[in-house]
Coordinates of C-alpha atoms in Angstrom, one line a residue:
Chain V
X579 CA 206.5 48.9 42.9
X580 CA 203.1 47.5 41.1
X581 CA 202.6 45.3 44.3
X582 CA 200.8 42.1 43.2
X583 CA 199.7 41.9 39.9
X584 CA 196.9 39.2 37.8
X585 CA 196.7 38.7 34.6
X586 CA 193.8 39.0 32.9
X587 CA 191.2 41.3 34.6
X588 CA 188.1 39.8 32.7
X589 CA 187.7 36.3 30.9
X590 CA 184.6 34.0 30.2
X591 CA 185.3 30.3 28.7
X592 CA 183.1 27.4 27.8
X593 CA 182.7 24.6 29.7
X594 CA 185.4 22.1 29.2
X595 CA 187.9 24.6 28.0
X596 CA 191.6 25.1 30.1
X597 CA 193.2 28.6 30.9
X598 CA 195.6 30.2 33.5
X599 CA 195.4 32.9 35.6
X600 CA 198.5 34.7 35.8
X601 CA 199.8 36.4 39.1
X602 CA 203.5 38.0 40.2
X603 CA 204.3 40.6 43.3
X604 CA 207.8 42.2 43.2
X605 CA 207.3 42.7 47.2
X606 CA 210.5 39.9 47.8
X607 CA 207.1 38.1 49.6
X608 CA 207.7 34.4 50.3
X609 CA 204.2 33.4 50.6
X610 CA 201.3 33.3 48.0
X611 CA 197.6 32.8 48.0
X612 CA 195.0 31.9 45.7
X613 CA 191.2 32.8 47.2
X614 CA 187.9 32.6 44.8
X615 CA 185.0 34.9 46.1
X616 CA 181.6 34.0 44.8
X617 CA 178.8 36.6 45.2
X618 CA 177.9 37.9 48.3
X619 CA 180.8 35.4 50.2
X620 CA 183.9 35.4 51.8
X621 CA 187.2 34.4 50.6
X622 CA 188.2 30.9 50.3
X623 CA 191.6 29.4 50.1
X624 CA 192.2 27.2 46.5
X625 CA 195.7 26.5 46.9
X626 CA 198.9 28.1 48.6
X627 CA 202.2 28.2 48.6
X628 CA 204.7 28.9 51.7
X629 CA 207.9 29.1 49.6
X630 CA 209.2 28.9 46.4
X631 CA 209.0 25.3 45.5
X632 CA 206.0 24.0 47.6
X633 CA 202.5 24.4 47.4
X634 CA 199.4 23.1 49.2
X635 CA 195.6 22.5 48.8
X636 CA 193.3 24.8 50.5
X637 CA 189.9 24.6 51.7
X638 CA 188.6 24.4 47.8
X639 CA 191.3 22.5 45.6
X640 CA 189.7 20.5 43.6
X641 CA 189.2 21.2 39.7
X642 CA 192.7 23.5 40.2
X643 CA 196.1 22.8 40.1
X644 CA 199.1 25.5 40.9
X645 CA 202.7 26.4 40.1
X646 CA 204.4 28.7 42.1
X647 CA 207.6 28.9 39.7
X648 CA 209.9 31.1 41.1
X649 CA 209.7 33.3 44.2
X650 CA 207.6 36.0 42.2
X651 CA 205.0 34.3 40.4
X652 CA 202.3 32.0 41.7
X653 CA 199.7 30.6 38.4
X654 CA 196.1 29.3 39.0
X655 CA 195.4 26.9 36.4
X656 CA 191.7 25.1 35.6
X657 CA 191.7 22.1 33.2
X658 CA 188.3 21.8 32.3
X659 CA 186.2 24.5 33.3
X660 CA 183.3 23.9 35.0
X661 CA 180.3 26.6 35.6
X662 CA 180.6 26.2 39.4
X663 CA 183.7 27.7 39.0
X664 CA 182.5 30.9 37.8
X665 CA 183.7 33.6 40.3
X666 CA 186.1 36.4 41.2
X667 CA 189.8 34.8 42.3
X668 CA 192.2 36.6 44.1
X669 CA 196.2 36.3 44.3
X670 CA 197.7 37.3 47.5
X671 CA 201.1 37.6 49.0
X672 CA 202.8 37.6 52.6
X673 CA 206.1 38.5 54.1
X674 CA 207.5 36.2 56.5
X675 CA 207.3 38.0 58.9
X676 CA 203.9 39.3 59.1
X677 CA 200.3 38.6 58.5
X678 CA 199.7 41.1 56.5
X679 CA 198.6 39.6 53.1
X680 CA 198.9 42.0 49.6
X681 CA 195.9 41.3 47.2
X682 CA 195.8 41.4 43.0
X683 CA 192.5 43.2 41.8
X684 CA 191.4 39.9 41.4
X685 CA 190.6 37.9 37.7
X686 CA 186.6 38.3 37.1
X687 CA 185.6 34.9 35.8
X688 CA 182.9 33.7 34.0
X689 CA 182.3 29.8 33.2
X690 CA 179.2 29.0 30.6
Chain I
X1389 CA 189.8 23.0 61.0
X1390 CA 189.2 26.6 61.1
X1391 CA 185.6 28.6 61.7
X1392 CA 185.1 32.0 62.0
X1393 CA 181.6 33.3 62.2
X1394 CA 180.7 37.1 61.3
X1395 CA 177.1 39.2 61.2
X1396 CA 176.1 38.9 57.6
X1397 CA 175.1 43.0 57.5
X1398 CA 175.5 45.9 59.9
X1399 CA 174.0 49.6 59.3
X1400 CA 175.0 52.5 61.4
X1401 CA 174.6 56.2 61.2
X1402 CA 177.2 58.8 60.2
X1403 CA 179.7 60.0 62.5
X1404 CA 178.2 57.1 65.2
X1405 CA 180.9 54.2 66.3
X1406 CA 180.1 50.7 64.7
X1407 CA 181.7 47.1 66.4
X1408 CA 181.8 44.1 64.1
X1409 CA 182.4 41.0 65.8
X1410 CA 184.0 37.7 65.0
X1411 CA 183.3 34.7 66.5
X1412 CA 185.9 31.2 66.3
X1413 CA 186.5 28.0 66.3
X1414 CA 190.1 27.2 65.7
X1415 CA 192.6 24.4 66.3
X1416 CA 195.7 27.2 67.3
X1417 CA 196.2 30.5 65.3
X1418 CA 198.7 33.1 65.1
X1419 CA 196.9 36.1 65.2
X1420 CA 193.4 37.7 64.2
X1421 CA 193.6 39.9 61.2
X1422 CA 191.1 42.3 59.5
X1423 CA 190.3 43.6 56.3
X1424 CA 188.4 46.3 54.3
X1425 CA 186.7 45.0 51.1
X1426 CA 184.7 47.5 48.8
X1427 CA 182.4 46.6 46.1
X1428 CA 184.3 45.6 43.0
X1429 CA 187.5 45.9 45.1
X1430 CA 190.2 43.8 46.5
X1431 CA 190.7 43.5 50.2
X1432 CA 193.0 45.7 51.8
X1433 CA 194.3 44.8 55.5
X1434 CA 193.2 47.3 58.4
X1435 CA 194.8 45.7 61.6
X1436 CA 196.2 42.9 63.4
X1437 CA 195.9 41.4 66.5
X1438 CA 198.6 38.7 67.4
X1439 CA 197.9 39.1 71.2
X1440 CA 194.7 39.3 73.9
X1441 CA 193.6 42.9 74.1
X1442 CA 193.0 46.0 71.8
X1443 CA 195.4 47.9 69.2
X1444 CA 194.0 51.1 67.6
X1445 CA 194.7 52.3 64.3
X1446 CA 193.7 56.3 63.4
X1447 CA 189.6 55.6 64.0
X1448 CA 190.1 52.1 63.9
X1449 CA 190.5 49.4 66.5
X1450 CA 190.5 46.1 67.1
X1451 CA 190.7 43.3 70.1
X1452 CA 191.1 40.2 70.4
X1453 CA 190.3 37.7 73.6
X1454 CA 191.7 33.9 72.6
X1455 CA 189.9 32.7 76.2
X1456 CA 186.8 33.5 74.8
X1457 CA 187.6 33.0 71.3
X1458 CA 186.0 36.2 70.4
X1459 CA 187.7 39.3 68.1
X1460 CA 186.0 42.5 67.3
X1461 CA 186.7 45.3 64.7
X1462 CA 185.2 49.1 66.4
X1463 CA 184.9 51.8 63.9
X1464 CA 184.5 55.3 65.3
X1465 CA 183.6 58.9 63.5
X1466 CA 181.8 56.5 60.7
X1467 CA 182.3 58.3 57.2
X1468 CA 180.1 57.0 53.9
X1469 CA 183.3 55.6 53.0
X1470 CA 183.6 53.3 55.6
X1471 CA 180.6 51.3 53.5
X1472 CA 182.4 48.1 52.6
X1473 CA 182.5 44.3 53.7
X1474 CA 184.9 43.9 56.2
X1475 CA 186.6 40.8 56.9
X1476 CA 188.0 38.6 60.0
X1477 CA 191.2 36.3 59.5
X1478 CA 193.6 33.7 61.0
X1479 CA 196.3 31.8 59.8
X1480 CA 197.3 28.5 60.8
X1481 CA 199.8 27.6 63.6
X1482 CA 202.4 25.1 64.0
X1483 CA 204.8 25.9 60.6
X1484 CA 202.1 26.3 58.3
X1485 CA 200.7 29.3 56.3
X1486 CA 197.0 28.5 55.0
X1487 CA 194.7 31.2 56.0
X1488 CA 190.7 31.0 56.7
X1489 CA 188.7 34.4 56.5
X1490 CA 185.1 34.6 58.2
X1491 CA 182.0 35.0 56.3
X1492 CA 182.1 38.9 56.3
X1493 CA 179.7 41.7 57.8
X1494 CA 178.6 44.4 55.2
X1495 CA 178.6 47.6 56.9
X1496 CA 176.0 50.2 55.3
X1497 CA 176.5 53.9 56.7
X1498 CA 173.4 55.9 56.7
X1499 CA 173.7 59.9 57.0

């Protein structure tokens, strides 16, 4: 099992420009996270998604939209890239019946 | 909303025991969670509590009290490797799923 996996590990974009971070887990897990950690901070919650099919905003939604589209894969998408959103994100998963949540190595990301 | 308040940095000494606590404010939880978070690492979950009172794990432990809305993470036998932000966590009641972690304590062991 690779666990939960994001795709890519590094990236730096120019303002304006669009991209999308990639993540998947193979652990049958019916919930998914997305976090950003800036320096020295916690975790923060972008978006969610309990199930396959529905998502919800987190504590730091806006300039991000998500697609969870199918029970393994859960993207993280930013439409116009703004330097405040230069940071480390996270992917996580969750069984149902735990709280337990799996973490990707995270998508180091750099906004100029 | 959800508030969970943590020490911003802890040292302690080799081999000495270290408690990190978490403070909260919360509108109904299911449970107080920690994780381990090196440097240029993901988190990693240590322990769980979904009840009042304390579960241990190896040289890890961790209690919970939802009357005093108070959690704490003890680490005994410190080892260098235990150097790492550690992290408090809850996730929402009532049906739904969104999680809020606390600000995070950075633990520095001394020899």
């Amino acid at each position: 099992n690779a666990g939960v996996t994001q795709t890519p590990k590094f990236q730096v974009l120019k303002t304006g420009q669009s991209m999308t971070l990639q993540c998947a887990q193979d652990m049958n897990h019916n919930s998914m996270y997305w976090y950003r950690q800036d320096p020295g901070m916690g975790l923060r919650l972008i978006y969610y998604s309990a199930s396959e099919g529905t998502t919800d905003k987190g504590e730091v939604p806006n300039g991000y939209n998500v697609s969870r589209l199918n029970k393994r894969e859960f993207s993280l998408r930013l439409e116009s890239a703004a330097p405040s959103q230069t940071s480390v994100y996270f992917c996580a998963s969750r069984p149902l019946v735990s709280d337990e949540q799996f973490f990707g190595p995270g998508t180091r990301l750099t906004v100029l | 909303g959800q508030s969970l308040e943590q020490p911003s940095e802890v040292t302690a000494v080799e081999g000495a025991i270290v408690q990190i606590n978490c403070t909260y404010q919360t509108s109904g939880f299911y449970g107080l969670s920690w994780y381990q978070q090196h440097d240029g690492g993901a988190p990693t979950f240590l322990s769980y509590n979904g009840l009042d009172g304390l579960e241990e794990t190896g040289r890890f432990s961790s209690f919970l009290s939802r009357s005093d809305s108070y959690g704490y993470l003890l680490l005994q036998e410190l080892q260098m490797k235990d150097s790492a932000s550690y992290f408090c966590a809850v996730r929402d009641s009532g049906g739904y799923q969104k999680v809020t972690f606390g600000t995070g304590t950075k633990l520095q062991v001394i020899p």
